[in-house]
C-alpha cells in the first residue's frame, strides 16, 4: 500500500493530507503549528496522520510541503545578517529604489526597512555596459577585501549584484570563486542566477531577499529533513514554490526567494483542480487561515502568473501565481484605533497564545472569538472535539471591547465580522474589479480553516451568487500539494525589436534556456516522457516602460512564431488598455521558459448521486446569532461526512467537519455535487 502525503504549515495550524494511491482513500489531520520550530509540528502531524491510517513511514511514496517560513522571516525581519557587493557607485540603489512612496497621499507612510545596512553594502570597481561590453574589468583584489570586511562584520550571507551581469556573468562568477576561497561558510547569492533579468533595482532587491532568507531556509530544511529521516520516510521530499510547482529541498535551500508564496500557491493549484471537476471555470479563490486571507482569480480554470511582485514591501522578480494577501484571518485581533473606530488585523494572535477562547493567556478578542460568541462556531470545542474552547473567556473579551465602543456584546461581535468581511471584499476587488473583471461573473471557492465560515457573507457583500466549499477545505493547500507537478522557470533578458530578423537570436536564447531546463530535469530525475516546456515572451511597444507576458508556444521558436506572438500581444494590449497599434514597433524584453515535470497526482473520482433529502446528515441544532433577525435563530447542524452527492437543503444551517465550519445563510440553498463539493447559492 502506497501513500502520498501533503503538508501545509501555516501560522496557526499544520495540515496533513494523506492519499492512498491504490484505493483513492483520503484522510486528513490537523495539529497546532509550532512557530518556534515548524519542523516539530510537521513531524508530529505526519506521525499522527500515519498512525491514524495504520501506515508505516516506509509506505510513503511522495512527500510535498508548503511553508510560510521564508514569508514570516521576511515579514518579521528575522532573516540573516546580510552583506551586499555591487558595482562601484551603486550601493545605495537598494535604498533609493524607484523613489516612490508606499502610499502617494500618506505623508507619514513608512517604507519597508532596508535588509542590508549601509555599512554592509560594499562597492568594487567593475562595469559592464548595456550592450554586454566590458568597460571596467573586475578588480579581484577589491573583491577579496570586500569579502574579508564582510566576514569580519559577522555576516551570514552575501548578495552579489553587478550592473548588467545578466548579459555577462563573468564578473559575478569570479566573485563566487573568491567568496568560496575567503569565506566558504557564507551563504552566497548571485543576481545572474537568482534573477537574470533587466531592471537593476528589482534584480538587486531579489538577490538580496534570497541571501537574507538563505540561512533561515537552510537551517529549517536541514532540521525538517532530519526529522523526516528519523520518522523513517524514504521518499524524496519536495517544497512548493510561489509558481505553484514543487522543487527538491536542495534547490529550495539555494533559491528561497522562490518560496515566499509557498503556502498559498498550493491552494490555488487545488482550486484549479476544483474548476476542472465542478465545471465552474471562472472562480475567485478565498483562502482564509488563522493569520491572513489569500485571494486569486482563475479565468477559464487557470490562475495567471506574474514575473514580478511586491512582497511585503520588497520587489521580487520571480515567477509567482497572481495571489493577493490581506491580514485578515481567524486569529486577527479586533481593537479600537485612536479615532475610536473598530479595526480588525493585520496583527494576529497566531497559534500561541491564539484566540482568547483557547485559554492560553491572550485577552484581546479575535475573529474566532467573535464567531464563538455568535455561535457560528461550536461554543465548546473545535477540531471535532479534539480542542476544547472556553466561550465565557471569548464573551468577556468581546464585552471589554464593547465597553470601549458603546455597543452591546452581540453588536460588537457582529461588528468584528462585518469589518473583517469588508477587508476581504477589498482584497477581492483588487484582483477583479480593478483589473476589469466583474466578481458577479465568478463563483467564490472558499477554503482554509476559516474560509467557509465567512464565504457566504463575503459573497453577499460582492453580489456573487455561488459559493463552492470543497470536501476538505481546511486542508486545501495540503491537498494541492498532491495535485501539482515539479516545475522550474528560467529567464533571460534580451531587448530586441520583434520581427523576422530577430527570430534566430530569440531561438538561440530559448535553446540556451532549454539546456538549463534539461540539466534541471536531470537533477530532479524526470523521465524524458514526463518533461514539458512552455515558452513565453515579455513584450511591449518600443518606448513603453512595462511589458505583457505573451505565450510563445511549446514548440521550438522559429520564424513562424513571430506573427503569432505579435497578434497575441496586440489582442492582449487591446483587452487590458482598450487600444492597440498595428504599426508601432514591438519590442521583446525577456524570454522565459517554463519547465514542468509531470508526476503522479491524487485523483478524486465522481460518485453516484443519492437522494435529495439531507435530513439523515442532521446531527443536532444550535442557536446562532443572525443580524438579519436581530436575534438567535435555531439552526440545524449537518455532519459534512454524512452528506452524499445529490443531497439538498436550505439555510439557515451549519455544516460541521473536523477541519472547518460552513455557514449557510437564510435565503441560500446548498447541494452536494458528484465529487462531494458543497455548492451554496443565493435564491
PDB file of N, CA, C and O in Angstrom, residues 615-639:
ATOM      1  N   UNK A 615     -31.793  15.068   5.477  1.00  0.00           N
ATOM      2  CA  UNK A 615     -32.121  15.035   6.905  1.00  0.00           C
ATOM      3  C   UNK A 615     -31.300  13.992   7.665  1.00  0.00           C
ATOM      4  O   UNK A 615     -31.060  14.144   8.868  1.00  0.00           O
ATOM      5  N   UNK A 616     -30.840  12.939   6.978  1.00  0.00           N
ATOM      6  CA  UNK A 616     -30.053  11.915   7.664  1.00  0.00           C
ATOM      7  C   UNK A 616     -28.703  12.447   8.124  1.00  0.00           C
ATOM      8  O   UNK A 616     -28.052  11.837   8.985  1.00  0.00           O
ATOM      9  N   UNK A 617     -28.270  13.582   7.569  1.00  0.00           N
ATOM     10  CA  UNK A 617     -26.983  14.165   7.951  1.00  0.00           C
ATOM     11  C   UNK A 617     -27.103  15.138   9.119  1.00  0.00           C
ATOM     12  O   UNK A 617     -26.091  15.645   9.608  1.00  0.00           O
ATOM     13  N   UNK A 618     -28.343  15.418   9.568  1.00  0.00           N
ATOM     14  CA  UNK A 618     -28.538  16.345  10.685  1.00  0.00           C
ATOM     15  C   UNK A 618     -28.168  15.638  11.988  1.00  0.00           C
ATOM     16  O   UNK A 618     -28.670  14.562  12.298  1.00  0.00           O
ATOM     17  N   UNK A 619     -27.248  16.263  12.745  1.00  0.00           N
ATOM     18  CA  UNK A 619     -26.777  15.643  13.994  1.00  0.00           C
ATOM     19  C   UNK A 619     -27.140  16.473  15.224  1.00  0.00           C
ATOM     20  O   UNK A 619     -26.740  16.131  16.338  1.00  0.00           O
ATOM     21  N   UNK A 620     -27.887  17.546  15.037  1.00  0.00           N
ATOM     22  CA  UNK A 620     -28.281  18.381  16.170  1.00  0.00           C
ATOM     23  C   UNK A 620     -28.694  19.748  15.696  1.00  0.00           C
ATOM     24  O   UNK A 620     -28.952  19.961  14.502  1.00  0.00           O
ATOM     25  N   UNK A 621     -28.772  20.675  16.635  1.00  0.00           N
ATOM     26  CA  UNK A 621     -29.118  22.051  16.286  1.00  0.00           C
ATOM     27  C   UNK A 621     -28.386  22.995  17.240  1.00  0.00           C
ATOM     28  O   UNK A 621     -27.923  22.595  18.303  1.00  0.00           O
ATOM     29  N   UNK A 622     -28.290  24.264  16.844  1.00  0.00           N
ATOM     30  CA  UNK A 622     -27.634  25.260  17.679  1.00  0.00           C
ATOM     31  C   UNK A 622     -28.252  26.620  17.395  1.00  0.00           C
ATOM     32  O   UNK A 622     -28.604  26.927  16.250  1.00  0.00           O
ATOM     33  N   UNK A 623     -28.390  27.403  18.451  1.00  0.00           N
ATOM     34  CA  UNK A 623     -28.901  28.762  18.280  1.00  0.00           C
ATOM     35  C   UNK A 623     -27.749  29.657  17.834  1.00  0.00           C
ATOM     36  O   UNK A 623     -26.713  29.754  18.505  1.00  0.00           O
ATOM     37  N   UNK A 624     -27.925  30.284  16.673  1.00  0.00           N
ATOM     38  CA  UNK A 624     -26.886  31.109  16.055  1.00  0.00           C
ATOM     39  C   UNK A 624     -27.421  32.519  15.866  1.00  0.00           C
ATOM     40  O   UNK A 624     -28.571  32.709  15.455  1.00  0.00           O
ATOM     41  N   UNK A 625     -26.597  33.498  16.181  1.00  0.00           N
ATOM     42  CA  UNK A 625     -27.000  34.900  16.028  1.00  0.00           C
ATOM     43  C   UNK A 625     -26.922  35.306  14.563  1.00  0.00           C
ATOM     44  O   UNK A 625     -25.906  35.132  13.896  1.00  0.00           O
ATOM     45  N   UNK A 626     -28.041  35.862  14.034  1.00  0.00           N
ATOM     46  CA  UNK A 626     -28.067  36.395  12.679  1.00  0.00           C
ATOM     47  C   UNK A 626     -28.474  37.859  12.741  1.00  0.00           C
ATOM     48  O   UNK A 626     -29.532  38.183  13.296  1.00  0.00           O
ATOM     49  N   UNK A 627     -27.676  38.762  12.213  1.00  0.00           N
ATOM     50  CA  UNK A 627     -28.043  40.188  12.263  1.00  0.00           C
ATOM     51  C   UNK A 627     -29.329  40.473  11.505  1.00  0.00           C
ATOM     52  O   UNK A 627     -30.045  41.425  11.824  1.00  0.00           O
ATOM     53  N   UNK A 628     -29.629  39.640  10.483  1.00  0.00           N
ATOM     54  CA  UNK A 628     -30.866  39.846   9.730  1.00  0.00           C
ATOM     55  C   UNK A 628     -32.084  39.696  10.627  1.00  0.00           C
ATOM     56  O   UNK A 628     -33.088  40.391  10.447  1.00  0.00           O
ATOM     57  N   UNK A 629     -31.995  38.786  11.596  1.00  0.00           N
ATOM     58  CA  UNK A 629     -33.110  38.563  12.525  1.00  0.00           C
ATOM     59  C   UNK A 629     -32.973  39.394  13.785  1.00  0.00           C
ATOM     60  O   UNK A 629     -33.935  39.581  14.533  1.00  0.00           O
ATOM     61  N   UNK A 630     -31.749  39.885  14.042  1.00  0.00           N
ATOM     62  CA  UNK A 630     -31.501  40.631  15.268  1.00  0.00           C
ATOM     63  C   UNK A 630     -31.618  39.778  16.510  1.00  0.00           C
ATOM     64  O   UNK A 630     -31.840  40.287  17.612  1.00  0.00           O
ATOM     65  N   UNK A 631     -31.437  38.473  16.356  1.00  0.00           N
ATOM     66  CA  UNK A 631     -31.610  37.565  17.493  1.00  0.00           C
ATOM     67  C   UNK A 631     -30.976  36.215  17.133  1.00  0.00           C
ATOM     68  O   UNK A 631     -30.516  36.002  16.005  1.00  0.00           O
ATOM     69  N   UNK A 632     -30.983  35.319  18.113  1.00  0.00           N
ATOM     70  CA  UNK A 632     -30.540  33.951  17.860  1.00  0.00           C
ATOM     71  C   UNK A 632     -31.630  33.193  17.099  1.00  0.00           C
ATOM     72  O   UNK A 632     -32.834  33.391  17.336  1.00  0.00           O
ATOM     73  N   UNK A 633     -31.191  32.336  16.175  1.00  0.00           N
ATOM     74  CA  UNK A 633     -32.101  31.540  15.360  1.00  0.00           C
ATOM     75  C   UNK A 633     -31.656  30.074  15.465  1.00  0.00           C
ATOM     76  O   UNK A 633     -30.467  29.766  15.405  1.00  0.00           O
ATOM     77  N   UNK A 634     -32.626  29.182  15.636  1.00  0.00           N
ATOM     78  CA  UNK A 634     -32.308  27.754  15.680  1.00  0.00           C
ATOM     79  C   UNK A 634     -31.828  27.290  14.306  1.00  0.00           C
ATOM     80  O   UNK A 634     -32.527  27.483  13.296  1.00  0.00           O
ATOM     81  N   UNK A 635     -30.659  26.675  14.268  1.00  0.00           N
ATOM     82  CA  UNK A 635     -30.076  26.194  13.010  1.00  0.00           C
ATOM     83  C   UNK A 635     -29.791  24.701  13.113  1.00  0.00           C
ATOM     84  O   UNK A 635     -29.157  24.252  14.079  1.00  0.00           O
ATOM     85  N   UNK A 636     -30.211  23.929  12.126  1.00  0.00           N
ATOM     86  CA  UNK A 636     -29.804  22.516  12.106  1.00  0.00           C
ATOM     87  C   UNK A 636     -28.305  22.412  11.832  1.00  0.00           C
ATOM     88  O   UNK A 636     -27.736  23.226  11.094  1.00  0.00           O
ATOM     89  N   UNK A 637     -27.673  21.417  12.428  1.00  0.00           N
ATOM     90  CA  UNK A 637     -26.249  21.175  12.212  1.00  0.00           C
ATOM     91  C   UNK A 637     -26.105  19.905  11.383  1.00  0.00           C
ATOM     92  O   UNK A 637     -26.594  18.838  11.773  1.00  0.00           O
ATOM     93  N   UNK A 638     -25.455  20.037  10.243  1.00  0.00           N
ATOM     94  CA  UNK A 638     -25.232  18.897   9.348  1.00  0.00           C
ATOM     95  C   UNK A 638     -23.795  18.396   9.520  1.00  0.00           C
ATOM     96  O   UNK A 638     -22.853  19.187   9.614  1.00  0.00           O
ATOM     97  N   UNK A 639     -23.646  17.090   9.553  1.00  0.00           N
ATOM     98  CA  UNK A 639     -22.333  16.453   9.570  1.00  0.00           C
ATOM     99  C   UNK A 639     -21.867  16.320   8.125  1.00  0.00           C
ATOM    100  O   UNK A 639     -22.484  15.598   7.328  1.00  0.00           O
TER     101      UNK A 639
END
